[in-house]
mmCIF file of C-alpha atoms and ligand atoms in Angstrom:
data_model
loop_
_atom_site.group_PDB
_atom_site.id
_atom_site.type_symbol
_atom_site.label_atom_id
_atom_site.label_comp_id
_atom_site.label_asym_id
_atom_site.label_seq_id
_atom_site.Cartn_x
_atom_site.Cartn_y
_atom_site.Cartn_z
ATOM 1 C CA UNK A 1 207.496 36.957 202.293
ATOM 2 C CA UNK A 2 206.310 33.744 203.605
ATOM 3 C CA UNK A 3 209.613 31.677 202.614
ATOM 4 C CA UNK A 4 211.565 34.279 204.983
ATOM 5 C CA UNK A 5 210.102 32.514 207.694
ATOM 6 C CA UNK A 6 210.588 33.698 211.147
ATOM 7 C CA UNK A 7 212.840 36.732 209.511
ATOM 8 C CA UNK A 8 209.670 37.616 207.383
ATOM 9 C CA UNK A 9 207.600 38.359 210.358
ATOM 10 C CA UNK A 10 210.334 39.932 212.464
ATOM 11 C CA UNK A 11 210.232 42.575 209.205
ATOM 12 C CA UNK A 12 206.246 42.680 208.978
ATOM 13 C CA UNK A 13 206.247 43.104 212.469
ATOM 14 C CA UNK A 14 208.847 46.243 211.760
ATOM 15 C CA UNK A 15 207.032 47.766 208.980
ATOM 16 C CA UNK A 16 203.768 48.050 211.183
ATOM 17 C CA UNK A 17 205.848 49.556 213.714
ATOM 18 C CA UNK A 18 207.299 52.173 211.214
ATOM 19 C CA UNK A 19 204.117 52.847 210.070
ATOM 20 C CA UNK A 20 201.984 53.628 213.447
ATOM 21 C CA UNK A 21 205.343 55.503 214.635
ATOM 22 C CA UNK A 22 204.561 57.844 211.093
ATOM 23 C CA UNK A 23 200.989 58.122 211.688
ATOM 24 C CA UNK A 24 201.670 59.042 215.163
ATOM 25 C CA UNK A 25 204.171 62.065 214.428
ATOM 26 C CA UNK A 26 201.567 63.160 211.531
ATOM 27 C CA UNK A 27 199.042 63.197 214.082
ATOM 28 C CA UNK A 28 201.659 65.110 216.563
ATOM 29 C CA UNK A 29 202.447 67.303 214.204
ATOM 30 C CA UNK A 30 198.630 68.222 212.631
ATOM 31 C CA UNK A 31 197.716 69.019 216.673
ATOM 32 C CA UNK A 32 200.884 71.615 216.657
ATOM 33 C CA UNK A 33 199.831 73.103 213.070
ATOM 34 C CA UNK A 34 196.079 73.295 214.455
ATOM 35 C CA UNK A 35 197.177 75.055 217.373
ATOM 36 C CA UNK A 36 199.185 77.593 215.319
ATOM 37 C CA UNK A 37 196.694 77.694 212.301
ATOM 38 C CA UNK A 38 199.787 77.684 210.219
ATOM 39 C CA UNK A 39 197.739 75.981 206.880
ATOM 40 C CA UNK A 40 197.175 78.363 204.172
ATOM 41 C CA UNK A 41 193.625 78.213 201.308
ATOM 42 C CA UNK A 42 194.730 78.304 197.854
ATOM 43 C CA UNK A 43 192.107 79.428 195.189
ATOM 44 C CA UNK A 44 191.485 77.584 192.067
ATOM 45 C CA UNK A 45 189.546 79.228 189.556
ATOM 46 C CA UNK A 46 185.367 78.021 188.363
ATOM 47 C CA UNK A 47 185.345 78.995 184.879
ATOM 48 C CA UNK A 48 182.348 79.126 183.089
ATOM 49 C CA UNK A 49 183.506 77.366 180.066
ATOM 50 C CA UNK A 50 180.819 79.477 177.894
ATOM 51 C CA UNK A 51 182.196 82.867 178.317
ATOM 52 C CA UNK A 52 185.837 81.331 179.790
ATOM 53 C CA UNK A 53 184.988 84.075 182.248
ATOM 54 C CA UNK A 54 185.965 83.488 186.483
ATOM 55 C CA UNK A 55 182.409 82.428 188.175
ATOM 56 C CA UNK A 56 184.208 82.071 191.485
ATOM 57 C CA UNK A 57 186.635 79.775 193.495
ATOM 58 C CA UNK A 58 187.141 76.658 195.213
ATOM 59 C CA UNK A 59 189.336 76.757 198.441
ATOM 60 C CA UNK A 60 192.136 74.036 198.984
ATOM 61 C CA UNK A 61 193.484 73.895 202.081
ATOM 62 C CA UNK A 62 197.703 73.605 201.883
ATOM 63 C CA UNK A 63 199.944 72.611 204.986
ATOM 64 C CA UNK A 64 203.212 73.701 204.972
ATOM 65 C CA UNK A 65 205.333 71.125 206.908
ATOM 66 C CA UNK A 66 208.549 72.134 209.215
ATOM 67 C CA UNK A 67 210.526 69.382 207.628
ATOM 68 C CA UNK A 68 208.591 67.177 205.241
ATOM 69 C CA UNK A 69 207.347 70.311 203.397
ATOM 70 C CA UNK A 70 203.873 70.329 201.835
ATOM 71 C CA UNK A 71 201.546 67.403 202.597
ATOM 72 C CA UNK A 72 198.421 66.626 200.606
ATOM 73 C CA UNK A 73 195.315 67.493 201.774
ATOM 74 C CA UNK A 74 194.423 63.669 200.590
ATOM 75 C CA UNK A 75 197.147 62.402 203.783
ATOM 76 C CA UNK A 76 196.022 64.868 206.132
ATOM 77 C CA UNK A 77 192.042 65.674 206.393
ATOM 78 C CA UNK A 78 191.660 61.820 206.746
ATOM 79 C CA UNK A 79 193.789 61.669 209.687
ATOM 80 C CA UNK A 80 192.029 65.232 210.985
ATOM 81 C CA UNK A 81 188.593 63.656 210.410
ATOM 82 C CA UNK A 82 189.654 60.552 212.257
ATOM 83 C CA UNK A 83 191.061 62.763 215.216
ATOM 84 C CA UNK A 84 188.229 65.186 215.582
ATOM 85 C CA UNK A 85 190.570 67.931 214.459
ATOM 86 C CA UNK A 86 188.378 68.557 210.962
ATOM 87 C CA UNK A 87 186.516 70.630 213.914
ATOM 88 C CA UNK A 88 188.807 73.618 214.473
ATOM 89 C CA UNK A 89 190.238 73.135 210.782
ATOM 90 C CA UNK A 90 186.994 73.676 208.865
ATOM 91 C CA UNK A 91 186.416 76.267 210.910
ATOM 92 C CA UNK A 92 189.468 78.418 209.999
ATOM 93 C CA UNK A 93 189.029 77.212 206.387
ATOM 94 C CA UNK A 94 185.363 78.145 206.509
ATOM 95 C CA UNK A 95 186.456 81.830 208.320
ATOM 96 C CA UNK A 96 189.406 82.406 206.360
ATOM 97 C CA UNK A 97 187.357 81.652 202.434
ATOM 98 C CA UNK A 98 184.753 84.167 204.018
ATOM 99 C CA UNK A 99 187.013 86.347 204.841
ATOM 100 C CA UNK A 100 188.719 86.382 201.446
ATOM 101 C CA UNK A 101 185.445 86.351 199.230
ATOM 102 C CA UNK A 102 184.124 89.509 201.174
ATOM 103 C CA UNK A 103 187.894 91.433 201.078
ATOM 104 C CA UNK A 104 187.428 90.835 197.189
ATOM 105 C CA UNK A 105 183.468 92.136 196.912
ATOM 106 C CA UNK A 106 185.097 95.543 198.605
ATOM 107 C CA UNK A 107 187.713 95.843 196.479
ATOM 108 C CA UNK A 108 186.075 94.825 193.325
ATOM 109 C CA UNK A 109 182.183 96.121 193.976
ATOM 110 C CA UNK A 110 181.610 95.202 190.335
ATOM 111 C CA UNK A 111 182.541 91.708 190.749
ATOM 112 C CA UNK A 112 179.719 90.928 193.045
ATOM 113 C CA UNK A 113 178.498 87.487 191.303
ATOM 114 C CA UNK A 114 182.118 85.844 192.378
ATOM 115 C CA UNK A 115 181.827 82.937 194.496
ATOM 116 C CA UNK A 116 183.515 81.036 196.911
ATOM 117 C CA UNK A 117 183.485 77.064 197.430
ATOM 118 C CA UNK A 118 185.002 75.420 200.150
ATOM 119 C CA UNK A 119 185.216 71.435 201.012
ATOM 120 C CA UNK A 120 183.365 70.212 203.865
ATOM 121 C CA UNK A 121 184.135 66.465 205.347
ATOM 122 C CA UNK A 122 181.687 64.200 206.306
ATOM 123 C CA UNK A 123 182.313 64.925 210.604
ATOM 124 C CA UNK A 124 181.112 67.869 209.166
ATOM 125 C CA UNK A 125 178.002 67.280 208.063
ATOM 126 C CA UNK A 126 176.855 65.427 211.238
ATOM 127 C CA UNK A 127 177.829 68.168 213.715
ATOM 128 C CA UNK A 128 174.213 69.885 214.309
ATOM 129 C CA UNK A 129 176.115 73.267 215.387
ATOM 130 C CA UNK A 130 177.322 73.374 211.713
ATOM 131 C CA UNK A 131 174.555 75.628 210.335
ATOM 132 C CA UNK A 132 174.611 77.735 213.378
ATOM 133 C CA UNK A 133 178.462 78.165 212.808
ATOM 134 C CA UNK A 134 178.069 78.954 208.749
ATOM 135 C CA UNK A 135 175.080 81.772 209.763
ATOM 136 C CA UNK A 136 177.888 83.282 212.023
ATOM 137 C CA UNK A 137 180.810 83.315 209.683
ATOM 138 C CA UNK A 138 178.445 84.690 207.133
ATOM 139 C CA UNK A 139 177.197 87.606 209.339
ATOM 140 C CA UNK A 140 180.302 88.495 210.834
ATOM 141 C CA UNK A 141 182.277 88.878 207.636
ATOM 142 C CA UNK A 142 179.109 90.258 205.820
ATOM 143 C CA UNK A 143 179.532 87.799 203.166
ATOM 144 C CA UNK A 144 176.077 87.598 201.453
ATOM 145 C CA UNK A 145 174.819 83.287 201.522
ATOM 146 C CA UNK A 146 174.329 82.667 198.118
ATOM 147 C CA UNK A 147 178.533 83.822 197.560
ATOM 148 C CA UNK A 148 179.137 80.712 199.474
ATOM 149 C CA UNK A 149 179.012 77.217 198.483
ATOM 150 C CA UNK A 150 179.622 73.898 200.653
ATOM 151 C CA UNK A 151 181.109 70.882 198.735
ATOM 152 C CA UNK A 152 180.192 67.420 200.122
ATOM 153 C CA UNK A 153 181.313 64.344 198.621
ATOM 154 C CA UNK A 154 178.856 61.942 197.034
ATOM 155 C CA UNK A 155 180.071 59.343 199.753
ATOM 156 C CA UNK A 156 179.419 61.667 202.577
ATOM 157 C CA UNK A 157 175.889 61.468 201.896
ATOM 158 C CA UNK A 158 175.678 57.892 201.600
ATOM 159 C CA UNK A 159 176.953 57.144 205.337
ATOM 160 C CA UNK A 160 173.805 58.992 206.552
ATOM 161 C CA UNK A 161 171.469 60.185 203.733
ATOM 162 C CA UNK A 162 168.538 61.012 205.840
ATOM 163 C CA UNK A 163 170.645 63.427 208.299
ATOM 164 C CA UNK A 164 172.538 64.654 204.986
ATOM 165 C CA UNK A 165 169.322 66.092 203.314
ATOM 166 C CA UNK A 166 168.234 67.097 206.330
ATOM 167 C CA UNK A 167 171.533 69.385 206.950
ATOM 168 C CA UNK A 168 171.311 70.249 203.429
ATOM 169 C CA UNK A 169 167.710 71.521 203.314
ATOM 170 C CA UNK A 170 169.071 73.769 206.976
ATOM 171 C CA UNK A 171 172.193 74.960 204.809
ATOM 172 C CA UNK A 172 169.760 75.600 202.142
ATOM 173 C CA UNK A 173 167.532 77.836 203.481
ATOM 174 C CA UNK A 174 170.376 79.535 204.659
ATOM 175 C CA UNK A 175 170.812 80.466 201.591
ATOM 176 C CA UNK A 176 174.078 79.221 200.628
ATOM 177 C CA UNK A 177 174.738 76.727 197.846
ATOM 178 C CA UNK A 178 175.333 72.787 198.253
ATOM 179 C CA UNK A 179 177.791 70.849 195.384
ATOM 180 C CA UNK A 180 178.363 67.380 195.456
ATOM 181 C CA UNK A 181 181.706 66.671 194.877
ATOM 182 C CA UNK A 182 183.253 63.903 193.512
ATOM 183 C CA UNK A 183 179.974 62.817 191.687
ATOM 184 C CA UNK A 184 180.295 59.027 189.754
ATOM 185 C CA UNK A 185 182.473 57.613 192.187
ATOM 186 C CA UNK A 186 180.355 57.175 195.273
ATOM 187 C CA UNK A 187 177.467 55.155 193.784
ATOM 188 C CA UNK A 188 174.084 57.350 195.463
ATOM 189 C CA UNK A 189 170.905 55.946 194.604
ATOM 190 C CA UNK A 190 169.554 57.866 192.026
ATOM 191 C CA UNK A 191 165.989 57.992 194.183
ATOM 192 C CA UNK A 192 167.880 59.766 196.043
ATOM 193 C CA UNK A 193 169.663 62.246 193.860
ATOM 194 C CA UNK A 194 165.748 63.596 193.061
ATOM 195 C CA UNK A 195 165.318 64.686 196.094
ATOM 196 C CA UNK A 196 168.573 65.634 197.535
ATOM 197 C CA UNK A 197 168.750 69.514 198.012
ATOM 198 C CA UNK A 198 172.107 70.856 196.226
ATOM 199 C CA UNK A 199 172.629 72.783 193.312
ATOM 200 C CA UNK A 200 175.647 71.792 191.717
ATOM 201 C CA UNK A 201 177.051 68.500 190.310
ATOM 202 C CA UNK A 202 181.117 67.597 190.375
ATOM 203 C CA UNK A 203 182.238 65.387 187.854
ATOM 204 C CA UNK A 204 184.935 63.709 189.012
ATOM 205 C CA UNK A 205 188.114 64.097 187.392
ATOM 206 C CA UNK A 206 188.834 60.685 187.234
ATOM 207 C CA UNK A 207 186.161 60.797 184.526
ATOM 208 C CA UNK A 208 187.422 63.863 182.751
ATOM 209 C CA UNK A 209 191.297 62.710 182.179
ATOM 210 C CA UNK A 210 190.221 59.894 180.757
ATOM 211 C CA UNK A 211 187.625 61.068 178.193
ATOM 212 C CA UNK A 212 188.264 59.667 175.025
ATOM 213 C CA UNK A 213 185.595 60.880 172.346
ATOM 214 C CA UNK A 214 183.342 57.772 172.669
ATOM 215 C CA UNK A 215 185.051 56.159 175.082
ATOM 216 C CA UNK A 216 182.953 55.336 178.482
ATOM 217 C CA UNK A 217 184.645 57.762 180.641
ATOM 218 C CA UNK A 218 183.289 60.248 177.579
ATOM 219 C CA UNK A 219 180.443 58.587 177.767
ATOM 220 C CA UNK A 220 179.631 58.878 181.740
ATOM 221 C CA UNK A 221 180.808 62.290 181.539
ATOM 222 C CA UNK A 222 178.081 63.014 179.200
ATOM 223 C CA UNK A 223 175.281 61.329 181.082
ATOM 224 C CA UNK A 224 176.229 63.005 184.113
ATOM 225 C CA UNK A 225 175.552 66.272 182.500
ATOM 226 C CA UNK A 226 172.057 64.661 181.512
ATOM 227 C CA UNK A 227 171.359 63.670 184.742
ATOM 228 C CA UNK A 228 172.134 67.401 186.075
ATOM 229 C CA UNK A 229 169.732 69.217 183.280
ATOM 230 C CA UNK A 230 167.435 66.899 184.971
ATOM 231 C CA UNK A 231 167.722 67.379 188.351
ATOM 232 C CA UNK A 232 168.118 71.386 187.681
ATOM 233 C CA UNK A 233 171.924 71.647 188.911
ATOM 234 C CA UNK A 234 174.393 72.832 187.162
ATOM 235 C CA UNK A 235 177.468 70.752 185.962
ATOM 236 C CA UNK A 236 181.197 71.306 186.835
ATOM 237 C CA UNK A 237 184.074 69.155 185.392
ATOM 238 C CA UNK A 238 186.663 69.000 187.146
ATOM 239 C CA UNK A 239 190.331 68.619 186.691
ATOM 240 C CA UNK A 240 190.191 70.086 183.091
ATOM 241 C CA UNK A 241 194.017 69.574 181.525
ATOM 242 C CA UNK A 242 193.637 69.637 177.781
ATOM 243 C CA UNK A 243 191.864 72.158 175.249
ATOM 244 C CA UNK A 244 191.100 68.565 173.682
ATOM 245 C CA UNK A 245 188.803 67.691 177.127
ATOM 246 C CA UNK A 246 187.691 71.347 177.366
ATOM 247 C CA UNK A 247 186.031 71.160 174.231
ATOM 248 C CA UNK A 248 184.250 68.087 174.551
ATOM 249 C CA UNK A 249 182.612 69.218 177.690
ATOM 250 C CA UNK A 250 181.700 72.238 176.572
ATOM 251 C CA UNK A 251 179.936 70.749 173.531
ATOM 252 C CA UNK A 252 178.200 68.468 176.017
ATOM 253 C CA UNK A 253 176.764 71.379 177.463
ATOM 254 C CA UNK A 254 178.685 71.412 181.193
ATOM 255 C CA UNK A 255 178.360 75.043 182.178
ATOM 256 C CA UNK A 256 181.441 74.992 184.795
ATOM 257 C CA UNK A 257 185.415 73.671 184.611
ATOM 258 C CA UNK A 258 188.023 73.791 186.751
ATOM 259 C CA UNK A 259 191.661 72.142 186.128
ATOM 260 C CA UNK A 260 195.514 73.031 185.417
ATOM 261 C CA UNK A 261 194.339 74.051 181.811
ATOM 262 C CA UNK A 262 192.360 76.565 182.930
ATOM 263 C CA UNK A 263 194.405 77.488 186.332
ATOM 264 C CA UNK A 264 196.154 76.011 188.905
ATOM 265 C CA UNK A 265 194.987 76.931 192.758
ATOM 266 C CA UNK A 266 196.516 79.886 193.232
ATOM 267 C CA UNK A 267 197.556 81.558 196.561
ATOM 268 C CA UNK A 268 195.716 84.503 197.634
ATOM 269 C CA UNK A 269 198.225 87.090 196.160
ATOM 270 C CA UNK A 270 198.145 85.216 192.639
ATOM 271 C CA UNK A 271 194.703 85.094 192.695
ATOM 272 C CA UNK A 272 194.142 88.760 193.625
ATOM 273 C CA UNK A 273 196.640 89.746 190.856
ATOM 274 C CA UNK A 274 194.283 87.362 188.262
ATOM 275 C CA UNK A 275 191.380 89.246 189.502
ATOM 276 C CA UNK A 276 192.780 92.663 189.432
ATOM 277 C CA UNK A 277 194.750 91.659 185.771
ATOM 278 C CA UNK A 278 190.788 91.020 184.675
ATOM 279 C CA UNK A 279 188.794 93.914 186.188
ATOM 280 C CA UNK A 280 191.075 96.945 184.448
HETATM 281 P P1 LIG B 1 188.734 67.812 195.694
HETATM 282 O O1 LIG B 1 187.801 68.606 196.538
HETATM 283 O O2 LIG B 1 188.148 66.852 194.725
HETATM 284 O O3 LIG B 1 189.677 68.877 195.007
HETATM 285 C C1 LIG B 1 190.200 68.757 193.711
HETATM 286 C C2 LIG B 1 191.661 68.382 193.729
HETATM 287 O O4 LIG B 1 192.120 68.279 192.376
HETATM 288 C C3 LIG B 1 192.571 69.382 194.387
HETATM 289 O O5 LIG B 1 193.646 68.683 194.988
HETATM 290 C C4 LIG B 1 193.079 70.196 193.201
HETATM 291 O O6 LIG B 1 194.297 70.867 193.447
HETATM 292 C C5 LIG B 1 193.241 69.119 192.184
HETATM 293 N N1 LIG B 1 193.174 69.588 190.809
HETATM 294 C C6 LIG B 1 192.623 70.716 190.314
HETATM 295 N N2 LIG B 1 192.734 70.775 188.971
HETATM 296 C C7 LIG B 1 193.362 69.641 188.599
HETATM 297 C C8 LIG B 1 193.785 69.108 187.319
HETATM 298 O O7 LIG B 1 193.574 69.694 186.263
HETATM 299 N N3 LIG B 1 194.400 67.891 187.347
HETATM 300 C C9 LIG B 1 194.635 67.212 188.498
HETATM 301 N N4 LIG B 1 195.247 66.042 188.415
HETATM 302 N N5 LIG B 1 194.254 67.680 189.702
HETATM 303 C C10 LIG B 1 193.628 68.877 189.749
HETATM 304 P P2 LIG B 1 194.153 69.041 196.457
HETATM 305 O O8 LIG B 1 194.160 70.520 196.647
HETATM 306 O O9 LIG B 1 195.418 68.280 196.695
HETATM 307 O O10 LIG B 1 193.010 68.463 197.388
HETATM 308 C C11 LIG B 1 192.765 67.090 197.455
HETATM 309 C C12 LIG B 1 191.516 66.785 198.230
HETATM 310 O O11 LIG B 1 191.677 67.147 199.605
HETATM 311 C C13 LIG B 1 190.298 67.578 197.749
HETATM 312 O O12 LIG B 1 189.729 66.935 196.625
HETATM 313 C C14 LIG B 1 189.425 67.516 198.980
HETATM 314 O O13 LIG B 1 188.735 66.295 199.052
HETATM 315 C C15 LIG B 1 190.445 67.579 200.109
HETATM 316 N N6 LIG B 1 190.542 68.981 200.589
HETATM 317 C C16 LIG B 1 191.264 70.017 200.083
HETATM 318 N N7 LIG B 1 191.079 71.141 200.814
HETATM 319 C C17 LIG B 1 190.202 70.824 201.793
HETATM 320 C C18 LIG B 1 189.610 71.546 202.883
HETATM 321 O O14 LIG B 1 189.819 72.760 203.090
HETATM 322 N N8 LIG B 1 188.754 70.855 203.700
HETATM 323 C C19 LIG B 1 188.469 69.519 203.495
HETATM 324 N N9 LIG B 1 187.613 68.897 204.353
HETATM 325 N N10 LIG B 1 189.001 68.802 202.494
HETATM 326 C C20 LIG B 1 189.863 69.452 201.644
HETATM 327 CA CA1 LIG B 2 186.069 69.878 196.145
HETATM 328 CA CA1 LIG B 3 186.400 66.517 193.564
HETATM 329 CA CA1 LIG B 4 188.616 64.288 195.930
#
């Protein structure tokens, strides 16, 4: 690039262009899909890789795009978080999960001990309305608070840990559950991790497609699991794509999987035909 000279720049200078013009138009275009709450939650199965029986789900937001089709959450929530429009998106996912979980309890009274997850982002976690807003959801749909769990991400917490835990211990008593997603790859102090109120661990599934028996993704994986005997959480592996990697965890003792072996996110029809396919 530097032997183009003059030309080199001229394109540099282009490509920055192009790429605050795209940002801008995502942007654009996330206000528009806010306003008309045109994102949909898919539901991807917890398994409990014991029994291989559904312990509940994890929402994942989608975004169906007028003309680019669907966008990754992984493009999108950053630019939302950056823009203040997590906000009003949370909100809907948080709504629309509670919504869903509570439709299910009536329809499947038996099923009572299903769960629901959803993803919160670290703009989140700072707004002080945000337990206030969860005791709402949760009265207004009737959804009991221990059906509902709030996944962080290990890195959330580090920003702010003191703020975090104390969130966590308002979510807590609550009575909903606290995960911490993404666990390995944020680097928490393990002081920390002691005291941090939550009740589930996410292995990261960076970790688990890479297990080799031995190996020191295998071997991570299985300290993890340790650690979260230790603490008194319980362990879920995520992103669970061979029988091979689904055995190894569950020798290691990880109570909870999710991943395309064991079910893709499904959208809420799909999942309500899984449910209804189990509970006749
Ligand atoms: P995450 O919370 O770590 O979610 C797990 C991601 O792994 C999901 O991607 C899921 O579809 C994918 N996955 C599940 N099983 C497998 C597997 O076996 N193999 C592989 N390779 N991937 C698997 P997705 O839905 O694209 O979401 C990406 C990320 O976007 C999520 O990572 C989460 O950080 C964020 N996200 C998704 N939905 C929401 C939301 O409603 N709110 C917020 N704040 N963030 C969200
Ligand atoms: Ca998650
Ligand atoms: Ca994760
Ligand atoms: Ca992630």
């Amino acid at each position: 690039a530097k032997a183009a000279g003059r030309g080199g720049y001229a394109i540099f200078d282009g490509d920055m262009h192009v790429q605050a013009m795209k940002r801008m138009q995502l942007e654009h275009d996330l206000r528009v899909a806010v306003a008309q709450q045109v994102f949909a939650l898919h539901y991807q199965p917890i398994v409990d890789l014991k029994t291989q029986q559904i312990t509940g789900f994890e929402a994942l937001i989608r975004w169906d795009h007028p003309t680019r089709g669907f966008i990754s959450p992984d493009e999108f929530i950053p630019v939302a978080e950056e823009t203040g429009m997590i906000a009003p998106i949370s909100r809907w996912v948080l709504q629309t999960a509670c919504e869903q979980a509570a439709q299910w309890r009536s329809q499947w009274p038996h099923r009572h001990h299903l769960r629901m997850s959803i993803n919160l982002s670290g703009y989140d976690l700072r707004q002080a309305t945000l337990v206030e807003t969860v005791q709402h959801v949760l009265t207004q749909t009737q959804l009991p608070a221990h059906i509902l769990t709030l996944e962080i991400t290990e890195s959330m917490l580090i920003e702010d840990i003191e703020t975090a835990i104390e969130r966590l211990l308002q979510l807590q008593e609550l009575g909903v559950r606290i995960s911490i997603d993404d666990f390995g790859t944020g680097y928490s102090s393990l002081s920390y991790l002691y005291n941090l109120p939550a009740n589930y661990l996410k292995i990261d599934k960076s970790f688990v497609s890479q297990m080799q028996l031995g190996n020191t993704n295998y071997k991570i994986v299985e300290a993890v699991v340790t650690l979260s005997d230790q603490l008194g959480l319980a362990a879920i592996a995520e992103g669970i794509e061979t029988p091979q990697q689904l055995n190894w965890l569950e020798a290691l003792g990880c109570e909870l999987g999710q991943g395309y072996l064991l079910s893709r996110p499904l959208s809420t029809e799909a999942a309500t035909a899984l449910l209804s396919a189990q509970s006749t």
